Tab-separated table of C-alpha atoms in Angstrom:
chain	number	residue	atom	x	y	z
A	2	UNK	CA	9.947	41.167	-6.310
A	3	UNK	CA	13.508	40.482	-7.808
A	4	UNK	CA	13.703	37.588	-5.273
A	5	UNK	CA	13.582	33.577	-5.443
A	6	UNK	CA	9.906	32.830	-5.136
A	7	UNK	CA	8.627	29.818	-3.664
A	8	UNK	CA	5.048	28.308	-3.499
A	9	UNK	CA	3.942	27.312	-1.279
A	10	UNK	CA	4.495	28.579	1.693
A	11	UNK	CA	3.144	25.950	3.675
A	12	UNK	CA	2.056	22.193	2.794
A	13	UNK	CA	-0.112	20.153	5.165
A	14	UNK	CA	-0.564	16.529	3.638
A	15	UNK	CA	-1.521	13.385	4.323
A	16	UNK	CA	0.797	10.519	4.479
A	17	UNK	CA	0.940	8.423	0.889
A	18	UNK	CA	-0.354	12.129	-1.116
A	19	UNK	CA	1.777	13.515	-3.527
A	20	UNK	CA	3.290	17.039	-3.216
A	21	UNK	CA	4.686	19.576	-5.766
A	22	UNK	CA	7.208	21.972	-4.632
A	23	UNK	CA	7.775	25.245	-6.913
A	24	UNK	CA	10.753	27.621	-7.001
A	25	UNK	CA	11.017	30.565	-9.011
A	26	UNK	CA	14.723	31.433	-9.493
A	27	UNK	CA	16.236	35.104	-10.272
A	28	UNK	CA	16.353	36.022	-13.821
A	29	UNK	CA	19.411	35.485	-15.105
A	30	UNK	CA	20.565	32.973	-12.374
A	31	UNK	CA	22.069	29.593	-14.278
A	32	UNK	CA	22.273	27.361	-11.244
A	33	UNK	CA	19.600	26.484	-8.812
A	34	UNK	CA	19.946	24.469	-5.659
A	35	UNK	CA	17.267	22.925	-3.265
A	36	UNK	CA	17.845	21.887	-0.003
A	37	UNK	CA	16.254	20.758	3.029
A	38	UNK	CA	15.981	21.792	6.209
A	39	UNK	CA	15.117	19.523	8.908
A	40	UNK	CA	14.165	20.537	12.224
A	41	UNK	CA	17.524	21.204	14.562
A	42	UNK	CA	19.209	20.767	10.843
A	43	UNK	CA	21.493	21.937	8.595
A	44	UNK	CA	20.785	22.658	4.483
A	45	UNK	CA	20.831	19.368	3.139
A	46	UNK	CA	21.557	19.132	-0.215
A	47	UNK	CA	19.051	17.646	-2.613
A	48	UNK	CA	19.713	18.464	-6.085
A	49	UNK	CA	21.305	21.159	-8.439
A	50	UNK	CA	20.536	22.079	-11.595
A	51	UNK	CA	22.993	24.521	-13.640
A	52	UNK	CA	22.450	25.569	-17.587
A	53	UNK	CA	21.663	23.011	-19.860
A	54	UNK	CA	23.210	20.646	-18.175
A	55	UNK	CA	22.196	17.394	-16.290
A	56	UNK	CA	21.226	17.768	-13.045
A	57	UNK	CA	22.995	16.231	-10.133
A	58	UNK	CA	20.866	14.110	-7.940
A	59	UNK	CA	22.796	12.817	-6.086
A	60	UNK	CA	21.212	14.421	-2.592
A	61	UNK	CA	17.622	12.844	-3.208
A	62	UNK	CA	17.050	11.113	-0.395
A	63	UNK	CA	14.889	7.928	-2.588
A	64	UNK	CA	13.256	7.515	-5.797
A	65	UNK	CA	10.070	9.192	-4.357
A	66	UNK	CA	11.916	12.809	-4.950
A	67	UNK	CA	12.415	14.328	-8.264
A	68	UNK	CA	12.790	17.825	-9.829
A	69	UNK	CA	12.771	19.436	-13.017
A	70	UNK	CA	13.363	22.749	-14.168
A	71	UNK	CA	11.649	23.803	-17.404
A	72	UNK	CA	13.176	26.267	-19.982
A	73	UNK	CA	16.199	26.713	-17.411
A	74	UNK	CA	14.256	28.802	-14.780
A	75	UNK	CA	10.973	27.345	-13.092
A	76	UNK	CA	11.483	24.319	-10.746
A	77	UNK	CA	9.582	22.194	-9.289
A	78	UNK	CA	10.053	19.191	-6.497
A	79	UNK	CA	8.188	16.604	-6.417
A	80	UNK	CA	7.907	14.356	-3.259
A	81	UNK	CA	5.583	11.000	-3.909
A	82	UNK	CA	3.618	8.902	-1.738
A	83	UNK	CA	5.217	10.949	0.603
A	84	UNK	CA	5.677	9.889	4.615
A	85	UNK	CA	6.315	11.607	7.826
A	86	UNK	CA	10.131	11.791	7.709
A	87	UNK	CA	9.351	14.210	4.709
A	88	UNK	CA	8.506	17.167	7.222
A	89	UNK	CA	10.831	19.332	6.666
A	90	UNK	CA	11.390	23.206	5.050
A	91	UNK	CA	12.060	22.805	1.910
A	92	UNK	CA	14.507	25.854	0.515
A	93	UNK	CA	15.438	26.929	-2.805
A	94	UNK	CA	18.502	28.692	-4.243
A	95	UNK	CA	19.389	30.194	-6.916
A	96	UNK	CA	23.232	31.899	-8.044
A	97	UNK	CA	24.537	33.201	-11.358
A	98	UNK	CA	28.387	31.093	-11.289
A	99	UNK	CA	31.250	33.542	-12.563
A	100	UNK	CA	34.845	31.786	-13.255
A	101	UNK	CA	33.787	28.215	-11.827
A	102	UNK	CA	33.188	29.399	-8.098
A	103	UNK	CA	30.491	29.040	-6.747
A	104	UNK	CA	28.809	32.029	-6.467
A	105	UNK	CA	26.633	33.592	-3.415
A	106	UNK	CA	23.069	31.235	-3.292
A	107	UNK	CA	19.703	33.798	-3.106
A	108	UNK	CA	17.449	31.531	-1.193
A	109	UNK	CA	13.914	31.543	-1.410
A	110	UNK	CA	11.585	31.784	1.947
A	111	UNK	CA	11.388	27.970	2.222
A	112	UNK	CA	7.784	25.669	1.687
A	113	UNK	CA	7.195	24.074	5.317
A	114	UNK	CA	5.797	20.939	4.084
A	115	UNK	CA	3.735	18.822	6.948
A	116	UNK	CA	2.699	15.220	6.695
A	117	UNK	CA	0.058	13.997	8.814
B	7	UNK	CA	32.561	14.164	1.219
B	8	UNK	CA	32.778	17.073	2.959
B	9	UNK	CA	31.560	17.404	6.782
B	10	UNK	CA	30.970	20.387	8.594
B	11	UNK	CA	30.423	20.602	12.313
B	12	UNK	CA	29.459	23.851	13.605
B	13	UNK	CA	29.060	25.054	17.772
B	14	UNK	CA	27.622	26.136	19.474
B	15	UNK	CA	24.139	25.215	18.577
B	16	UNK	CA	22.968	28.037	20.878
B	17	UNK	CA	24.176	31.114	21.813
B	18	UNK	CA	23.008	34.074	23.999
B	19	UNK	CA	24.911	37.419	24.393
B	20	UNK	CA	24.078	40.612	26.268
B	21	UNK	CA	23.655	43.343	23.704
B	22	UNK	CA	26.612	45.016	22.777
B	23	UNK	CA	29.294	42.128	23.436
B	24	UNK	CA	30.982	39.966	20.787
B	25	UNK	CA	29.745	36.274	19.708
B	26	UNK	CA	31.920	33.730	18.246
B	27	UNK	CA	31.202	30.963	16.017
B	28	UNK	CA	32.776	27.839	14.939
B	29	UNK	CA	32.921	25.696	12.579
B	30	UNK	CA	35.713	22.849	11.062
B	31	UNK	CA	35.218	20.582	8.121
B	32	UNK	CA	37.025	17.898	7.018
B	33	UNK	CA	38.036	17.982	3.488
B	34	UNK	CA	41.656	19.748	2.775
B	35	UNK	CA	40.303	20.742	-0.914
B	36	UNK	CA	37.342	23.270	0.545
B	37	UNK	CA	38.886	26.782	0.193
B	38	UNK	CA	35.421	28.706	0.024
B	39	UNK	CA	33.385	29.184	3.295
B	40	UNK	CA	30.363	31.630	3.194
B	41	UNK	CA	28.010	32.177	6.065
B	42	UNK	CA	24.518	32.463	5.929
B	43	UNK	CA	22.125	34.347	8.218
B	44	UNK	CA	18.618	32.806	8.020
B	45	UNK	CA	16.029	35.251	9.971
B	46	UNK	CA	12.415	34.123	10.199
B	47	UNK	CA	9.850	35.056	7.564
B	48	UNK	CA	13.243	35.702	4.998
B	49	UNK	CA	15.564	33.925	2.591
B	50	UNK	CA	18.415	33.118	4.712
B	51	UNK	CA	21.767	35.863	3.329
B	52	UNK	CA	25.142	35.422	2.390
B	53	UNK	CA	26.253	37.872	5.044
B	54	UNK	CA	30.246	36.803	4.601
B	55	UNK	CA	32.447	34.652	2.673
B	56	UNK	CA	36.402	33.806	2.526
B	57	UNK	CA	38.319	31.769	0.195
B	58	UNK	CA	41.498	29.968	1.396
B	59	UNK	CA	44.138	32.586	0.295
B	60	UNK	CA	43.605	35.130	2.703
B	61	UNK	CA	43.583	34.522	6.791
B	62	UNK	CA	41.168	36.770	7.610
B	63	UNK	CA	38.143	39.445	6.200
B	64	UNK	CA	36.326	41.798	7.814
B	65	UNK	CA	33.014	44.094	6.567
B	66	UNK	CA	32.215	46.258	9.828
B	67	UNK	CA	30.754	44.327	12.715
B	68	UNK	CA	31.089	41.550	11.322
B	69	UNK	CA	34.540	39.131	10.908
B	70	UNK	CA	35.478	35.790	9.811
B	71	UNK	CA	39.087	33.798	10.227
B	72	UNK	CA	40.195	30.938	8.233
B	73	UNK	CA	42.623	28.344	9.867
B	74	UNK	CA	43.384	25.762	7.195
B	75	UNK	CA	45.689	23.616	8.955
B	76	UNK	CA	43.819	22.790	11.859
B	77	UNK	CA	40.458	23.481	9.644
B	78	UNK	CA	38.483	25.553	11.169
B	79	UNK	CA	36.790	28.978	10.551
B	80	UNK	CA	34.975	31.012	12.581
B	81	UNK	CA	32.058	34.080	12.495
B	82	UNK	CA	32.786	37.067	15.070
B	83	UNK	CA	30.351	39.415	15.227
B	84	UNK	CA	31.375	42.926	17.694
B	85	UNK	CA	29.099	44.833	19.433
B	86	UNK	CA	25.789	43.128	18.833
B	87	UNK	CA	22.938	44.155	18.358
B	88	UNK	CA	19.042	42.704	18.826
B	89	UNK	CA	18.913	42.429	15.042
B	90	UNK	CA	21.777	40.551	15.002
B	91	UNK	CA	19.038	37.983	16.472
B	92	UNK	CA	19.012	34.767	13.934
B	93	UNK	CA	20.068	31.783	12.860
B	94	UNK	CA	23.463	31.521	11.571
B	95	UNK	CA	24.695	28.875	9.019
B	96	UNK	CA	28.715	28.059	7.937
B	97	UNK	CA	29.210	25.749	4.600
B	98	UNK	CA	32.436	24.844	3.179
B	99	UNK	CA	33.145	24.265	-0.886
B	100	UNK	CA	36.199	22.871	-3.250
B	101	UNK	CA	35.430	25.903	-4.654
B	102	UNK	CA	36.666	26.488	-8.016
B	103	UNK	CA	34.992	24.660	-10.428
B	104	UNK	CA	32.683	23.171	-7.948
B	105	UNK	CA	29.088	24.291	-6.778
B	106	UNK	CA	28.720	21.736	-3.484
B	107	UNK	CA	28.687	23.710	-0.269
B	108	UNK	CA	27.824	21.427	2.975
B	109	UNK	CA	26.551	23.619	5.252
B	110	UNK	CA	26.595	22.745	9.300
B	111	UNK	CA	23.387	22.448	11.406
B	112	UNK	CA	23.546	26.205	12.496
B	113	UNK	CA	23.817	27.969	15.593
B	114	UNK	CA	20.424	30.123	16.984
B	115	UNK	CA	21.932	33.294	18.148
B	116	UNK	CA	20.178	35.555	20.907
B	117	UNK	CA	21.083	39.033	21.545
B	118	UNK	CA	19.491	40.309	24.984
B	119	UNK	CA	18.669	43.885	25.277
């Protein structure tokens, strides 16, 4: 569909495993967001990426998360050796930004990621 | 930064009456507050937005006010209905020339037949 697509939809790992995280963003969208969602939660922020330029990190929680988004659409998160406190739903959003405001986020369905 | 407290965290109506929710935040620059409706198996949607130059918007059922001196906006939603069942998110932004939004924890809304 025309949607933000993530993958997957659910992640069951193993404490210490690495994960990758993938969000498709709307054509045409220049910024893309991804946030987590912890259980009883809000959206935390994580990172944004908008256009060709650098990406704010400045919600990872620790130098075990990182992102990229290639050619200014794919993304992908990347949580390392990761541990339990990782559980979480891990949503992606994507807006096209028109006169500075921030426009309305599309968010994807969320990856549930599980560590065991 | 920017901190956004939202009640209640649960809310039950009988179908048909109104639910209110609430939210403040604490930074006097935010003048752009969407709210998000997150239903299972979806994206959660921008169902309504205001920016800090009007008092007040309305689309149907739904209604949001803006109080920026005592900082606080809130969701109304009239004559509900069962699919009005979901999880509802408030965020607050700077706005222009700023992407952040800080959204609250959310507030599980339950509409009883």
């Amino acid at each position: 569909g025309a949607g933000v697509s993530q993958s997957p939809s659910n992640k069951v790992t193993e404490k210490g495993k690495d994960v990758e995280l993938r969000c498709d963003p709307i054509s045409g969208h220049t910024a893309l967001y991804w946030y987590r969602q912890s259980l009883g939660q809000g959206l935390e922020f994580l990172i944004y990426f908008q256009g060709n330029s650098a990406p704010d990190k400045s919600g990872l929680p620790s130098d075990r998360f990182s992102a990229e988004r290639t050619g200014g659409s794919v993304s992908t998160l990347t949580i390392q050796r990761t541990q339990q406190e990782d559980s979480a739903v891990y949503l992606c959003a994507s807006s096209f930004l028109a006169g500075g405001y921030t426009g309305e986020l599309f968010f994807g369905e969320g990856s549930r990621l599980t560590v065991l | 930064g920017e901190n956004v407290e939202q009640h209640p965290s649960t809310l039950s109506v009988q179908e048909g009456d109104s639910a209110v929710i609430k939210c403040t935040y604490s930074d006097s620059a935010s003048n752009y507050f969407p709210w998000y409706k997150q239903e299972l198996g979806k994206g959660s949607q921008l169902i309504i937005d205001i920016r800090s130059n009007v008092g007040e918007k309305k689309d149907q059922r739904i209604a949001v006010t803006l109080n920026k001196t005592a900082k606080h906006f809130s969701l109304h939603i009239t004559e509900t209905q069962p699919e009005d069942s979901a999880v509802y998110f408030c965020a607050a932004s700077p706005g222009a020339g700023s992407y952040q939004l800080t959204f609250g924890k959310g507030t599980k809304l339950s509409v009883i037949p």
